[in-house]
PDB file of C-alpha atoms in Angstrom:
ATOM      1  CA  UNK A 247      94.744 100.000 114.753  1.00 46.00           C
ATOM      2  CA  UNK A 248      92.755 100.614 117.746  1.00 49.00           C
ATOM      3  CA  UNK A 249      92.965 102.137 121.076  1.00 54.00           C
ATOM      4  CA  UNK A 250      92.505  98.035 122.614  1.00 69.00           C
ATOM      5  CA  UNK A 251      95.230  97.591 119.998  1.00 66.00           C
ATOM      6  CA  UNK A 252      97.891 100.751 120.392  1.00 71.00           C
ATOM      7  CA  UNK A 253      98.043 100.027 124.893  1.00 80.00           C
ATOM      8  CA  UNK A 254      98.043  96.250 125.066  1.00 87.00           C
ATOM      9  CA  UNK A 255     101.908  95.829 124.725  1.00 87.00           C
ATOM     10  CA  UNK A 256     101.854  91.720 123.219  1.00 89.00           C
ATOM     11  CA  UNK A 257      99.254  93.109 119.631  1.00 88.00           C
ATOM     12  CA  UNK A 258     101.207  96.239 119.332  1.00 90.00           C
ATOM     13  CA  UNK A 259     103.885  93.805 119.204  1.00 91.00           C
ATOM     14  CA  UNK A 260     102.677  91.084 117.042  1.00 88.00           C
ATOM     15  CA  UNK A 261     100.976  93.903 114.396  1.00 85.00           C
ATOM     16  CA  UNK A 262     104.960  95.193 113.757  1.00 89.00           C
ATOM     17  CA  UNK A 263     106.035  91.697 113.134  1.00 89.00           C
ATOM     18  CA  UNK A 264     107.964  90.896 116.026  1.00 92.00           C
ATOM     19  CA  UNK A 265     107.176  87.421 117.057  1.00 89.00           C
ATOM     20  CA  UNK A 266     105.549  86.118 114.072  1.00 87.00           C
ATOM     21  CA  UNK A 267     106.523  81.811 113.984  1.00 87.00           C
ATOM     22  CA  UNK A 268     109.096  81.680 111.404  1.00 87.00           C
ATOM     23  CA  UNK A 269     106.309  79.810 108.995  1.00 84.00           C
ATOM     24  CA  UNK A 270     104.264  83.057 108.819  1.00 82.00           C
ATOM     25  CA  UNK A 271     107.988  84.875 106.619  1.00 82.00           C
ATOM     26  CA  UNK A 272     108.068  82.186 104.003  1.00 82.00           C
ATOM     27  CA  UNK A 273     104.186  81.424 103.678  1.00 79.00           C
ATOM     28  CA  UNK A 274     103.135  78.802 101.289  1.00 77.00           C
ATOM     29  CA  UNK A 275      99.340  80.452 101.131  1.00 76.00           C
ATOM     30  CA  UNK A 276     100.267  83.465  99.983  1.00 75.00           C
ATOM     31  CA  UNK A 277      97.626  85.243  96.645  1.00 73.00           C
ATOM     32  CA  UNK A 278      94.883  82.507  97.799  1.00 69.00           C
ATOM     33  CA  UNK A 279      96.886  79.615  97.073  1.00 75.00           C
ATOM     34  CA  UNK A 280      95.852  77.302  99.539  1.00 77.00           C
ATOM     35  CA  UNK A 281      95.628  73.120  99.537  1.00 80.00           C
ATOM     36  CA  UNK A 282      92.944  73.014 102.262  1.00 87.00           C
ATOM     37  CA  UNK A 283      89.148  72.653 102.571  1.00 90.00           C
ATOM     38  CA  UNK A 284      88.407  76.191 104.684  1.00 87.00           C
ATOM     39  CA  UNK A 285      91.411  78.750 105.306  1.00 85.00           C
ATOM     40  CA  UNK A 286      90.250  80.759 108.013  1.00 84.00           C
ATOM     41  CA  UNK A 287      91.972  83.970 108.959  1.00 82.00           C
ATOM     42  CA  UNK A 288      91.232  87.381 111.542  1.00 83.00           C
ATOM     43  CA  UNK A 289      88.834  90.075 108.832  1.00 84.00           C
ATOM     44  CA  UNK A 290      90.704  92.959 109.236  1.00 83.00           C
ATOM     45  CA  UNK A 291      88.679  95.673 108.145  1.00 83.00           C
ATOM     46  CA  UNK A 292      86.196  94.647 108.836  1.00 83.00           C
ATOM     47  CA  UNK A 293      84.852  98.225 110.309  1.00 86.00           C
ATOM     48  CA  UNK A 294      85.425  99.325 107.106  1.00 87.00           C
ATOM     49  CA  UNK A 295      83.594  97.083 104.866  1.00 86.00           C
ATOM     50  CA  UNK A 296      80.178  95.920 107.493  1.00 86.00           C
ATOM     51  CA  UNK A 297      80.587  98.447 110.174  1.00 85.00           C
ATOM     52  CA  UNK A 298      76.862  96.835 111.414  1.00 86.00           C
ATOM     53  CA  UNK A 299      78.942  93.532 111.410  1.00 84.00           C
ATOM     54  CA  UNK A 300      81.948  94.553 113.179  1.00 80.00           C
ATOM     55  CA  UNK A 301      81.817  94.201 116.780  1.00 80.00           C
ATOM     56  CA  UNK A 302      85.699  95.498 118.323  1.00 76.00           C
ATOM     57  CA  UNK A 303      86.747  91.931 119.352  1.00 77.00           C
ATOM     58  CA  UNK A 304      86.846  90.544 116.164  1.00 77.00           C
ATOM     59  CA  UNK A 305      85.392  88.328 113.164  1.00 81.00           C
ATOM     60  CA  UNK A 306      86.570  85.719 111.576  1.00 82.00           C
ATOM     61  CA  UNK A 307      87.176  84.994 107.990  1.00 85.00           C
ATOM     62  CA  UNK A 308      86.467  82.191 106.623  1.00 86.00           C
ATOM     63  CA  UNK A 309      88.160  81.548 102.896  1.00 86.00           C
ATOM     64  CA  UNK A 310      86.014  78.189 101.300  1.00 88.00           C
ATOM     65  CA  UNK A 311      88.274  76.096  98.535  1.00 87.00           C
ATOM     66  CA  UNK A 312      87.430  73.142  97.751  1.00 90.00           C
ATOM     67  CA  UNK A 313      83.149  71.314  97.729  1.00 93.00           C
ATOM     68  CA  UNK A 314      83.817  69.217 100.661  1.00 94.00           C
ATOM     69  CA  UNK A 315      84.997  72.416 102.068  1.00 90.00           C
ATOM     70  CA  UNK A 316      81.664  74.267 100.418  1.00 91.00           C
ATOM     71  CA  UNK A 317      79.257  71.305 102.155  1.00 93.00           C
ATOM     72  CA  UNK A 318      81.409  71.857 106.013  1.00 90.00           C
ATOM     73  CA  UNK A 319      81.080  75.374 106.629  1.00 86.00           C
ATOM     74  CA  UNK A 320      77.119  74.897 105.470  1.00 88.00           C
ATOM     75  CA  UNK A 321      76.445  72.736 108.039  1.00 91.00           C
ATOM     76  CA  UNK A 322      77.417  76.142 110.032  1.00 87.00           C
ATOM     77  CA  UNK A 323      75.195  77.330 112.385  1.00 87.00           C
ATOM     78  CA  UNK A 324      76.908  80.561 112.909  1.00 84.00           C
ATOM     79  CA  UNK A 325      75.532  84.128 111.409  1.00 83.00           C
ATOM     80  CA  UNK A 326      77.811  84.518 108.135  1.00 83.00           C
ATOM     81  CA  UNK A 327      78.385  87.544 105.534  1.00 84.00           C
ATOM     82  CA  UNK A 328      79.292  87.179 102.389  1.00 85.00           C
ATOM     83  CA  UNK A 329      81.795  89.596 100.715  1.00 84.00           C
ATOM     84  CA  UNK A 330      83.740  89.854  97.500  1.00 85.00           C
ATOM     85  CA  UNK A 331      86.877  88.141  97.173  1.00 84.00           C
ATOM     86  CA  UNK A 332      88.353  91.852  96.124  1.00 85.00           C
ATOM     87  CA  UNK A 333      87.382  93.196  99.258  1.00 85.00           C
ATOM     88  CA  UNK A 334      88.800  91.068 101.673  1.00 82.00           C
ATOM     89  CA  UNK A 335      92.524  90.985  99.415  1.00 83.00           C
ATOM     90  CA  UNK A 336      92.570  94.555  99.861  1.00 84.00           C
ATOM     91  CA  UNK A 337      91.945  94.970 103.410  1.00 82.00           C
ATOM     92  CA  UNK A 338      93.786  91.883 104.502  1.00 79.00           C
ATOM     93  CA  UNK A 339      97.564  92.821 103.626  1.00 73.00           C
ATOM     94  CA  UNK A 340      98.957  90.016 104.518  1.00 73.00           C
ATOM     95  CA  UNK A 341      96.942  87.824 102.283  1.00 75.00           C
ATOM     96  CA  UNK A 342      99.418  88.375  98.942  1.00 74.00           C
ATOM     97  CA  UNK A 343     102.467  90.510 100.573  1.00 73.00           C
ATOM     98  CA  UNK A 344     105.124  88.053 103.101  1.00 76.00           C
ATOM     99  CA  UNK A 345     105.985  89.870 105.742  1.00 80.00           C
ATOM    100  CA  UNK A 346     109.911  90.389 106.200  1.00 85.00           C
ATOM    101  CA  UNK A 347     110.688  90.430 109.988  1.00 89.00           C
ATOM    102  CA  UNK A 348     111.034  92.649 112.047  1.00 92.00           C
ATOM    103  CA  UNK A 349     114.749  94.243 112.497  1.00 94.00           C
ATOM    104  CA  UNK A 350     114.855  93.162 116.452  1.00 94.00           C
ATOM    105  CA  UNK A 351     112.937  90.248 116.325  1.00 95.00           C
ATOM    106  CA  UNK A 352     116.245  88.586 117.234  1.00 95.00           C
ATOM    107  CA  UNK A 353     116.974  90.830 120.401  1.00 96.00           C
ATOM    108  CA  UNK A 354     113.284  90.705 121.614  1.00 96.00           C
ATOM    109  CA  UNK A 355     113.699  86.039 121.619  1.00 96.00           C
ATOM    110  CA  UNK A 356     117.459  86.690 123.176  1.00 97.00           C
ATOM    111  CA  UNK A 357     116.090  89.304 126.372  1.00 97.00           C
ATOM    112  CA  UNK A 358     112.801  87.455 126.462  1.00 96.00           C
ATOM    113  CA  UNK A 359     114.646  84.270 126.786  1.00 97.00           C
ATOM    114  CA  UNK A 360     116.067  85.936 130.401  1.00 97.00           C
ATOM    115  CA  UNK A 361     113.452  87.056 132.697  1.00 96.00           C
ATOM    116  CA  UNK A 362     112.550  90.259 130.414  1.00 96.00           C
ATOM    117  CA  UNK A 363     109.050  90.805 129.988  1.00 95.00           C
ATOM    118  CA  UNK A 364     106.693  90.537 126.524  1.00 93.00           C
ATOM    119  CA  UNK A 365     105.766  95.056 127.450  1.00 93.00           C
ATOM    120  CA  UNK A 366     109.368  96.366 128.551  1.00 94.00           C
ATOM    121  CA  UNK A 367     110.860  94.623 125.637  1.00 95.00           C
ATOM    122  CA  UNK A 368     108.105  95.739 123.047  1.00 94.00           C
ATOM    123  CA  UNK A 369     107.974  99.238 124.762  1.00 92.00           C
ATOM    124  CA  UNK A 370     111.573  99.372 124.100  1.00 93.00           C
ATOM    125  CA  UNK A 371     111.692  98.023 120.689  1.00 93.00           C
ATOM    126  CA  UNK A 372     108.620 100.090 119.567  1.00 92.00           C
ATOM    127  CA  UNK A 373     110.239 103.618 121.760  1.00 88.00           C
ATOM    128  CA  UNK A 374     110.440 106.523 118.580  1.00 82.00           C
ATOM    129  CA  UNK A 375     113.091 108.620 119.355  1.00 84.00           C
ATOM    130  CA  UNK A 376     112.600 112.771 120.559  1.00 85.00           C
ATOM    131  CA  UNK A 377     113.546 113.737 117.075  1.00 85.00           C
ATOM    132  CA  UNK A 378     112.127 111.134 115.203  1.00 85.00           C
ATOM    133  CA  UNK A 379     108.705 112.566 116.003  1.00 82.00           C
ATOM    134  CA  UNK A 380     109.560 115.764 115.877  1.00 85.00           C
ATOM    135  CA  UNK A 381     110.197 115.701 112.249  1.00 88.00           C
ATOM    136  CA  UNK A 382     107.118 113.444 111.670  1.00 86.00           C
ATOM    137  CA  UNK A 383     105.200 116.482 113.356  1.00 85.00           C
ATOM    138  CA  UNK A 384     106.613 118.630 110.862  1.00 86.00           C
ATOM    139  CA  UNK A 385     106.811 116.560 108.202  1.00 86.00           C
ATOM    140  CA  UNK A 386     102.871 116.062 109.019  1.00 84.00           C
ATOM    141  CA  UNK A 387     102.626 120.182 109.293  1.00 80.00           C
ATOM    142  CA  UNK A 388     104.660 120.985 105.569  1.00 81.00           C
ATOM    143  CA  UNK A 389     101.724 118.388 104.058  1.00 79.00           C
ATOM    144  CA  UNK A 390      99.213 119.901 105.378  1.00 77.00           C
ATOM    145  CA  UNK A 391     100.221 123.205 104.006  1.00 76.00           C
ATOM    146  CA  UNK A 392     101.228 122.267 100.493  1.00 76.00           C
ATOM    147  CA  UNK A 393      97.857 120.029 100.226  1.00 72.00           C
ATOM    148  CA  UNK A 394      95.491 122.983 101.400  1.00 68.00           C
ATOM    149  CA  UNK A 395      92.839 123.090  98.439  1.00 52.00           C
ATOM    150  CA  UNK A 396      92.184 126.777  99.680  1.00 48.00           C
ATOM    151  CA  UNK A 397      94.159 129.488 101.626  1.00 49.00           C
ATOM    152  CA  UNK A 398      92.448 131.275 103.922  1.00 52.00           C
ATOM    153  CA  UNK A 399      94.286 135.153 103.581  1.00 51.00           C
ATOM    154  CA  UNK A 400      93.164 137.377 106.013  1.00 51.00           C
ATOM    155  CA  UNK A 401      94.051 141.037 104.923  1.00 52.00           C
ATOM    156  CA  UNK A 402      96.302 143.356 107.423  1.00 52.00           C
ATOM    157  CA  UNK A 403      95.641 147.393 106.935  1.00 52.00           C
ATOM    158  CA  UNK A 404      98.054 149.314 109.175  1.00 49.00           C
ATOM    159  CA  UNK A 405      96.642 152.306 109.507  1.00 49.00           C
ATOM    160  CA  UNK A 406      99.091 155.643 111.001  1.00 52.00           C
ATOM    161  CA  UNK A 407      97.811 156.975 114.605  1.00 49.00           C
ATOM    162  CA  UNK A 408      96.388 160.270 114.195  1.00 52.00           C
ATOM    163  CA  UNK A 409      97.795 161.430 116.841  1.00 51.00           C
ATOM    164  CA  UNK A 410     101.021 160.246 115.658  1.00 48.00           C
ATOM    165  CA  UNK A 411     100.616 162.218 112.321  1.00 45.00           C
ATOM    166  CA  UNK A 412      99.983 165.764 114.168  1.00 46.00           C
TER     167      UNK A 412
END
């Protein structure tokens, strides 16, 4: 997640699947199955695939599904870059994965319905308890130690002081 998304309560909630539309959980268009001429989406991962094309504001992804879609797409006056479908699938998890509703989805909507702000609800729902943050840091530290390719051993020599030997 970029810094902008980390700081934006709405994006944090959206990317955590707290308030996706119910149809997203049962999407009939997964794995490229579509009955439309064009499929339009956000191109997640464009920064890794085409960094020179990424404007950090969001790049659209258009899948041309039919001959009619191709004709329509050709008439558009937009900057186009082609990519392989395999790259799209690899970088856009929602393309083939079904989403599960967030465990606190109903809590979010109940609280929102009585006037709480998106920011306060999202912050509360996504707050990671201190004990879990500590455990995550310990686990990360242990993995770093275990996965080290080279261990640097610093020899430690202890000499007795000549004054004590006398």
